[in-house]
């Protein structure tokens, strides 16, 4: 119930909360709560793996930063988020991932990024 008010229109959120009505997958798709609906579990797993593979080809630092900034922005004002993003991106751009990306693209290759170190 804590996240629904930010994801759904007020009337729909209250209807679901008060009635306990289950939302069919097709309705969840039309409401933007899910990205895709699959006919079978096997198709769903194939679809999820394809998206995961696409994300895995991207810079781990860029994906992690984007995730963090999207989550931060959900809970803060636009002005606060822009200020936070400016500091965050200034720190992130100090690494070599941007150079790795442009070198690979100039060579007509896909960039290969090092894994991020584990968070201990």
Coordinates of N, CA and C in Angstrom, one line a residue:
X1 N 0.8 -1.2 0.0 CA 0.0 0.0 0.0 C 0.8 1.3 0.0
X2 N 2.1 1.1 0.3 CA 3.0 2.3 0.4 C 3.3 2.8 -1.0
X3 N 3.5 1.9 -2.0 CA 3.9 2.3 -3.3 C 2.8 2.5 -4.3
X4 N 1.6 1.9 -4.0 CA 0.5 2.1 -5.0 C 0.1 3.5 -5.2
X5 N 0.0 4.4 -4.3 CA -0.4 5.7 -4.6 C 0.5 6.5 -5.6
X6 N 1.8 6.0 -5.7 CA 2.7 6.6 -6.6 C 2.6 6.0 -8.0
X7 N 2.0 4.8 -8.1 CA 2.0 4.0 -9.3 C 0.6 4.1 -10.0
X8 N -0.4 4.3 -9.3 CA -1.8 4.2 -9.9 C -2.6 5.5 -9.6
X9 N -3.5 5.8 -10.5 CA -4.5 6.9 -10.2 C -5.2 6.6 -8.8
X10 N -5.5 7.7 -8.1 CA -6.1 7.5 -6.8 C -7.3 6.7 -6.8
X11 N -8.2 6.9 -7.7 CA -9.5 6.1 -7.7 C -9.2 4.6 -7.8
X12 N -8.4 4.2 -8.8 CA -8.1 2.8 -9.0 C -7.3 2.2 -7.8
X13 N -6.4 3.0 -7.3 CA -5.6 2.5 -6.1 C -6.6 2.2 -4.9
X14 N -7.5 3.1 -4.7 CA -8.5 2.9 -3.6 C -9.4 1.7 -3.9
X15 N -9.9 1.6 -5.1 CA -10.7 0.5 -5.4 C -10.0 -0.8 -5.2
X16 N -8.8 -1.0 -5.6 CA -8.1 -2.2 -5.4 C -7.8 -2.5 -3.9
X17 N -7.4 -1.4 -3.2 CA -7.1 -1.5 -1.8 C -8.3 -1.9 -1.0
X18 N -9.5 -1.2 -1.3 CA -10.7 -1.5 -0.5 C -11.4 -2.8 -0.8
X19 N -11.3 -3.2 -2.1 CA -12.0 -4.4 -2.5 C -11.2 -5.6 -2.5
X20 N -9.9 -5.5 -2.6 CA -9.0 -6.7 -2.7 C -9.1 -7.3 -4.0
X21 N -9.7 -6.6 -5.0 CA -9.8 -7.2 -6.4 C -8.5 -7.5 -7.0
X22 N -8.4 -8.6 -7.6 CA -7.2 -9.0 -8.3 C -7.2 -8.3 -9.7
X23 N -6.0 -7.8 -10.1 CA -5.9 -7.2 -11.4 C -5.4 -8.2 -12.4
X24 N -6.1 -8.4 -13.5 CA -5.7 -9.3 -14.5 C -4.4 -8.8 -15.2
X25 N -3.6 -9.6 -15.8 CA -2.4 -9.2 -16.4 C -2.6 -8.2 -17.5
X26 N -3.7 -8.4 -18.3 CA -3.9 -7.5 -19.4 C -4.3 -6.1 -18.8
X27 N -5.0 -6.0 -17.7 CA -5.2 -4.7 -17.1 C -3.9 -4.1 -16.6
X28 N -3.1 -4.9 -15.9 CA -1.8 -4.4 -15.4 C -1.0 -3.8 -16.6
X29 N -1.0 -4.5 -17.7 CA -0.3 -4.0 -18.9 C -0.9 -2.6 -19.3
X30 N -2.2 -2.5 -19.4 CA -2.8 -1.3 -19.9 C -2.6 -0.2 -18.9
X31 N -2.4 -0.5 -17.6 CA -2.2 0.5 -16.6 C -0.7 0.9 -16.4
X32 N 0.2 0.2 -17.2 CA 1.6 0.5 -17.1 C 2.3 -0.2 -15.9
X33 N 1.7 -1.1 -15.3 CA 2.3 -1.8 -14.1 C 3.3 -2.9 -14.5
X34 N 3.1 -3.4 -15.7 CA 4.0 -4.4 -16.3 C 4.3 -4.0 -17.7
X35 N 5.5 -4.4 -18.1 CA 5.9 -4.0 -19.5 C 5.4 -4.9 -20.6
X36 N 5.2 -6.2 -20.3 CA 4.8 -7.1 -21.3 C 4.0 -8.2 -20.6
X37 N 3.1 -8.9 -21.4 CA 2.4 -10.0 -20.9 C 2.7 -11.2 -21.9
X38 N 3.0 -12.3 -21.3 CA 3.4 -13.5 -22.1 C 2.3 -14.6 -22.0
X39 N 2.2 -15.4 -23.1 CA 1.2 -16.4 -23.1 C 1.6 -17.6 -22.3
X40 N 2.9 -17.9 -22.2 CA 3.4 -19.0 -21.4 C 4.6 -18.6 -20.5
X41 N 4.8 -19.5 -19.5 CA 6.0 -19.2 -18.7 C 7.3 -19.3 -19.5
X42 N 7.4 -20.2 -20.4 CA 8.6 -20.3 -21.2 C 8.8 -19.0 -22.0
X43 N 7.8 -18.5 -22.6 CA 7.9 -17.2 -23.4 C 8.3 -16.1 -22.4
X44 N 7.8 -16.1 -21.2 CA 8.1 -15.1 -20.3 C 9.6 -15.2 -19.9
X45 N 10.1 -16.4 -19.7 CA 11.5 -16.5 -19.3 C 12.4 -16.1 -20.4
X46 N 12.0 -16.5 -21.7 CA 12.8 -16.1 -22.8 C 12.9 -14.5 -22.9
X47 N 11.7 -13.9 -22.7 CA 11.6 -12.4 -22.8 C 12.5 -11.8 -21.7
X48 N 12.4 -12.3 -20.5 CA 13.2 -11.7 -19.4 C 14.6 -11.9 -19.6
X49 N 15.0 -13.1 -20.1 CA 16.5 -13.3 -20.4 C 17.0 -12.4 -21.5
X50 N 16.2 -12.1 -22.5 CA 16.6 -11.2 -23.6 C 16.8 -9.8 -23.0
X51 N 15.9 -9.3 -22.2 CA 16.1 -8.0 -21.6 C 17.3 -8.0 -20.7
X52 N 17.5 -9.0 -19.9 CA 18.7 -9.1 -19.0 C 20.0 -9.1 -19.8
X53 N 20.0 -9.8 -20.9 CA 21.2 -9.9 -21.7 C 21.5 -8.5 -22.3
X54 N 20.4 -7.8 -22.7 CA 20.6 -6.4 -23.3 C 21.2 -5.5 -22.2
X55 N 20.6 -5.6 -21.0 CA 21.1 -4.7 -19.9 C 22.6 -5.1 -19.5
X56 N 22.9 -6.4 -19.6 CA 24.2 -6.9 -19.2 C 25.3 -6.4 -20.2
X57 N 24.9 -6.1 -21.4 CA 25.9 -5.5 -22.4 C 26.2 -4.1 -22.1
X58 N 25.5 -3.4 -21.3 CA 25.7 -2.0 -21.0 C 26.7 -1.9 -19.9
X59 N 27.2 -0.6 -19.7 CA 28.2 -0.3 -18.7 C 27.5 -0.6 -17.3
X60 N 28.2 -1.5 -16.5 CA 27.6 -1.7 -15.1 C 27.5 -0.4 -14.3
X61 N 28.5 0.5 -14.4 CA 28.4 1.7 -13.7 C 27.2 2.6 -14.2
X62 N 27.0 2.6 -15.5 CA 25.9 3.4 -16.0 C 24.6 2.9 -15.6
X63 N 24.4 1.5 -15.6 CA 23.2 0.9 -15.2 C 22.9 1.1 -13.7
X64 N 23.9 0.9 -12.9 CA 23.8 1.1 -11.5 C 23.5 2.6 -11.1
X65 N 24.2 3.5 -11.8 CA 23.9 4.9 -11.6 C 22.5 5.3 -12.0
X66 N 22.0 4.8 -13.1 CA 20.7 5.1 -13.6 C 19.7 4.6 -12.6
X67 N 19.8 3.3 -12.2 CA 18.9 2.7 -11.2 C 18.9 3.6 -9.9
X68 N 20.0 3.9 -9.4 CA 20.1 4.7 -8.2 C 19.4 6.1 -8.4
X69 N 19.7 6.8 -9.5 CA 19.1 8.1 -9.7 C 17.6 8.0 -9.9
X70 N 17.1 7.0 -10.6 CA 15.7 6.8 -10.8 C 15.0 6.6 -9.5
X71 N 15.6 5.8 -8.6 CA 15.0 5.5 -7.3 C 15.0 6.8 -6.4
X72 N 16.1 7.5 -6.5 CA 16.2 8.8 -5.7 C 15.1 9.8 -6.2
X73 N 15.0 9.9 -7.5 CA 14.1 10.8 -8.1 C 12.6 10.6 -7.7
X74 N 12.3 9.3 -7.5 CA 10.9 8.9 -7.2 C 10.5 9.5 -5.8
X75 N 11.5 9.7 -4.9 CA 11.2 10.1 -3.5 C 11.5 11.6 -3.3
X76 N 12.1 12.3 -4.3 CA 12.5 13.7 -4.0 C 12.0 14.6 -5.1
X77 N 12.1 15.9 -4.9 CA 11.6 16.9 -5.9 C 12.5 16.9 -7.1
X78 N 12.0 17.5 -8.2 CA 12.8 17.6 -9.4 C 14.1 18.4 -9.1
X79 N 14.0 19.5 -8.4 CA 15.1 20.3 -8.1 C 16.2 19.6 -7.3
X80 N 15.7 18.9 -6.3 CA 16.7 18.1 -5.5 C 17.3 17.0 -6.3
X81 N 16.6 16.3 -7.1 CA 17.1 15.2 -7.9 C 18.1 15.8 -8.9
X82 N 17.8 16.9 -9.6 CA 18.8 17.5 -10.5 C 20.1 17.8 -9.8
X83 N 20.0 18.4 -8.7 CA 21.2 18.8 -7.9 C 22.0 17.5 -7.5
X84 N 21.3 16.5 -7.1 CA 21.9 15.2 -6.7 C 22.6 14.6 -7.9
X85 N 21.9 14.6 -9.0 CA 22.4 14.0 -10.2 C 23.6 14.7 -10.7
X86 N 23.7 16.0 -10.6 CA 24.9 16.7 -11.0 C 26.1 16.3 -10.2
X87 N 26.0 16.1 -8.9 CA 27.1 15.7 -8.1 C 27.4 14.2 -8.4
X88 N 26.4 13.4 -8.5 CA 26.6 12.0 -8.8 C 27.3 11.8 -10.2
X89 N 26.9 12.5 -11.2 CA 27.4 12.3 -12.5 C 28.9 12.9 -12.6
X90 N 29.1 13.9 -11.8 CA 30.5 14.4 -11.7 C 31.4 13.4 -11.2
X91 N 31.0 12.7 -10.2 CA 31.8 11.6 -9.6 C 32.0 10.4 -10.6
X92 N 30.9 10.0 -11.2 CA 30.9 8.9 -12.1 C 31.8 9.1 -13.3
X93 N 31.8 10.3 -13.8 CA 32.5 10.6 -15.1 C 34.0 10.6 -14.9
X94 N 34.5 10.4 -13.7 CA 35.9 10.4 -13.4 C 36.6 9.1 -13.8
X95 N 35.8 8.0 -14.0 CA 36.3 6.7 -14.4 C 36.6 6.6 -15.9
X96 N 36.9 5.4 -16.3 CA 37.3 5.1 -17.7 C 36.3 4.5 -18.5
X97 N 35.1 4.4 -18.0 CA 34.0 3.7 -18.8 C 33.6 4.5 -20.0
X98 N 33.6 5.8 -19.9 CA 33.2 6.7 -21.0 C 34.2 6.5 -22.1
X99 N 35.5 6.5 -21.8 CA 36.5 6.3 -22.8 C 36.4 4.9 -23.4
X100 N 36.1 3.9 -22.6 CA 36.0 2.6 -23.1 C 34.8 2.5 -24.1
X101 N 33.8 3.2 -23.9 CA 32.6 3.2 -24.8 C 33.0 3.8 -26.1
X102 N 33.6 5.0 -26.0 CA 33.9 5.7 -27.3 C 35.0 5.1 -28.1
X103 N 35.9 4.4 -27.5 CA 37.0 3.7 -28.2 C 36.4 2.5 -28.9
X104 N 35.5 1.8 -28.3 CA 34.9 0.7 -28.9 C 34.0 1.1 -30.1
X105 N 33.2 2.1 -29.9 CA 32.3 2.6 -31.0 C 33.1 3.1 -32.1
X106 N 34.3 3.8 -31.9 CA 35.1 4.3 -33.0 C 35.7 3.1 -33.8
X107 N 36.0 2.0 -33.1 CA 36.5 0.8 -33.7 C 35.4 -0.1 -34.3
X108 N 34.2 0.3 -34.2 CA 33.0 -0.4 -34.7 C 32.8 -1.7 -33.9
X109 N 33.1 -1.7 -32.7 CA 32.9 -2.9 -31.8 C 32.0 -2.5 -30.7
X110 N 31.5 -3.6 -30.0 CA 30.7 -3.4 -28.8 C 31.7 -3.2 -27.6
X111 N 31.4 -2.3 -26.8 CA 32.3 -2.1 -25.6 C 32.2 -3.2 -24.6
X112 N 33.3 -3.5 -24.0 CA 33.4 -4.5 -22.9 C 33.8 -3.8 -21.7
X113 N 32.9 -3.9 -20.7 CA 33.1 -3.2 -19.4 C 33.5 -4.2 -18.3
X114 N 34.4 -3.7 -17.4 CA 34.8 -4.5 -16.3 C 33.6 -4.5 -15.3
X115 N 33.5 -5.6 -14.6 CA 32.4 -5.7 -13.5 C 32.7 -4.7 -12.4
X116 N 31.7 -4.3 -11.8 CA 31.9 -3.4 -10.6 C 32.4 -4.3 -9.5
X117 N 33.2 -3.7 -8.6 CA 33.6 -4.5 -7.4 C 32.4 -4.7 -6.5
X118 N 32.5 -5.8 -5.7 CA 31.4 -6.2 -4.9 C 31.3 -5.2 -3.7
X119 N 30.1 -5.0 -3.2 CA 29.8 -4.1 -2.1 C 30.0 -5.0 -0.8
X120 N 31.0 -4.7 -0.1 CA 31.2 -5.5 1.1 C 30.6 -4.9 2.3

